Amino acid sequence: KKAGIHSLSIQYSTTLYSNIKNINEEVSRSCAHLISYSAEQIGSTETPTYRVNIVIRSINIEAESHIINYIQQQPQVLLEKVD
């Protein structure tokens, strides 16, 4: 079991803007802190896709796993990268 503070970088894309808010709120509810957040709209304005990058900090690996699982369960979300 690892001890100490962990940082985790997550990149995902979604076509539902509401997913961004839901995911950020879930991070706040967990034992993690949202350290960095950026989002950009890619694709057409008619059917936009949002690419989101977040960095979370946590002392609890279970919280990190929970957040990754939560992101994967959201409709129309593609988890692209986890570092």
mmCIF file of C-alpha atoms in Angstrom:
data_model
loop_
_atom_site.group_PDB
_atom_site.id
_atom_site.type_symbol
_atom_site.label_atom_id
_atom_site.label_comp_id
_atom_site.label_asym_id
_atom_site.label_seq_id
_atom_site.Cartn_x
_atom_site.Cartn_y
_atom_site.Cartn_z
ATOM 1 C CA LYS A 1 0.000 0.000 0.000
ATOM 2 C CA LYS A 2 1.456 3.329 -1.056
ATOM 3 C CA ALA A 3 1.516 6.186 1.430
ATOM 4 C CA GLY A 4 1.698 9.902 0.777
ATOM 5 C CA ILE A 5 0.159 12.331 -1.631
ATOM 6 C CA HIS A 6 -0.492 11.205 -5.202
ATOM 7 C CA SER A 7 -1.181 13.336 -8.266
ATOM 8 C CA LEU A 8 -3.132 11.935 -11.155
ATOM 9 C CA SER A 9 -3.595 13.516 -14.573
ATOM 10 C CA ILE A 10 -6.738 12.498 -16.486
ATOM 11 C CA GLN A 11 -7.738 13.411 -20.022
ATOM 12 C CA TYR A 12 -11.181 12.626 -21.383
ATOM 13 C CA SER A 13 -13.542 13.839 -24.074
ATOM 14 C CA THR A 14 -17.305 14.139 -24.039
ATOM 15 C CA THR A 15 -20.124 15.446 -26.181
ATOM 16 C CA LEU A 16 -22.223 16.286 -23.111
ATOM 17 C CA TYR A 17 -21.132 19.470 -21.370
ATOM 18 C CA SER A 18 -23.048 18.375 -18.258
ATOM 19 C CA ASN A 19 -20.562 15.500 -17.828
ATOM 20 C CA ILE A 20 -17.803 18.004 -17.087
ATOM 21 C CA LYS A 21 -19.760 19.506 -14.208
ATOM 22 C CA ASN A 22 -20.796 16.083 -12.886
ATOM 23 C CA ILE A 23 -17.231 14.755 -12.930
ATOM 24 C CA ASN A 24 -15.806 17.859 -11.229
ATOM 25 C CA GLU A 25 -18.490 17.610 -8.541
ATOM 26 C CA GLU A 26 -17.671 13.934 -7.989
ATOM 27 C CA VAL A 27 -13.996 14.820 -7.518
ATOM 28 C CA SER A 28 -15.042 17.373 -4.886
ATOM 29 C CA ARG A 29 -17.180 14.763 -3.088
ATOM 30 C CA SER A 30 -14.343 12.244 -3.022
ATOM 31 C CA CYS A 31 -11.190 12.387 -0.930
ATOM 32 C CA ALA A 32 -9.348 14.124 -3.775
ATOM 33 C CA HIS A 33 -8.694 17.743 -4.668
ATOM 34 C CA LEU A 34 -9.009 19.208 -8.147
ATOM 35 C CA ILE A 35 -5.615 20.874 -8.678
ATOM 36 C CA SER A 36 -5.891 21.816 -12.350
ATOM 37 C CA TYR A 37 -8.698 21.889 -14.887
ATOM 38 C CA SER A 38 -8.875 22.851 -18.547
ATOM 39 C CA ALA A 39 -11.442 22.224 -21.250
ATOM 40 C CA GLU A 40 -11.527 23.040 -24.925
ATOM 41 C CA GLN A 41 -14.214 22.627 -27.524
ATOM 42 C CA ILE A 42 -13.108 20.625 -30.536
ATOM 43 C CA GLY A 43 -15.040 19.785 -33.663
ATOM 44 C CA SER A 44 -18.025 21.642 -35.062
ATOM 45 C CA THR A 45 -20.199 24.004 -33.063
ATOM 46 C CA GLU A 46 -23.252 22.031 -34.209
ATOM 47 C CA THR A 47 -22.129 18.865 -32.422
ATOM 48 C CA PRO A 48 -19.307 19.965 -30.112
ATOM 49 C CA THR A 49 -16.925 17.653 -28.355
ATOM 50 C CA TYR A 50 -15.096 18.848 -25.273
ATOM 51 C CA ARG A 51 -11.592 17.668 -24.424
ATOM 52 C CA VAL A 52 -10.972 17.971 -20.705
ATOM 53 C CA ASN A 53 -7.767 17.703 -18.699
ATOM 54 C CA ILE A 54 -7.858 17.485 -14.923
ATOM 55 C CA VAL A 55 -5.178 16.923 -12.323
ATOM 56 C CA ILE A 56 -6.269 15.596 -8.969
ATOM 57 C CA ARG A 57 -4.318 15.165 -5.769
ATOM 58 C CA SER A 58 -5.179 12.544 -3.224
ATOM 59 C CA ILE A 59 -3.748 10.590 -0.311
ATOM 60 C CA ASN A 60 -6.167 7.794 -1.049
ATOM 61 C CA ILE A 61 -5.616 5.477 -4.038
ATOM 62 C CA GLU A 62 -9.197 4.214 -3.655
ATOM 63 C CA ALA A 63 -10.460 7.754 -4.329
ATOM 64 C CA GLU A 64 -8.429 7.859 -7.546
ATOM 65 C CA SER A 65 -9.860 4.508 -8.657
ATOM 66 C CA HIS A 66 -13.363 5.692 -7.804
ATOM 67 C CA ILE A 67 -12.956 8.824 -9.937
ATOM 68 C CA ILE A 68 -11.624 6.852 -12.917
ATOM 69 C CA ASN A 69 -14.527 4.389 -12.646
ATOM 70 C CA TYR A 70 -17.010 7.247 -12.314
ATOM 71 C CA ILE A 71 -15.676 8.893 -15.487
ATOM 72 C CA GLN A 72 -15.927 5.605 -17.389
ATOM 73 C CA GLN A 73 -19.555 5.157 -16.327
ATOM 74 C CA GLN A 74 -20.698 8.514 -17.682
ATOM 75 C CA PRO A 75 -22.643 8.536 -20.951
ATOM 76 C CA GLN A 76 -20.767 9.719 -24.015
ATOM 77 C CA VAL A 77 -17.370 9.971 -22.297
ATOM 78 C CA LEU A 78 -14.137 8.608 -23.708
ATOM 79 C CA LEU A 79 -11.329 8.259 -21.183
ATOM 80 C CA GLU A 80 -8.257 9.063 -23.257
ATOM 81 C CA LYS A 81 -5.302 9.170 -20.895
ATOM 82 C CA VAL A 82 -4.438 8.573 -17.244
ATOM 83 C CA ASP A 83 -0.971 9.405 -15.894
#
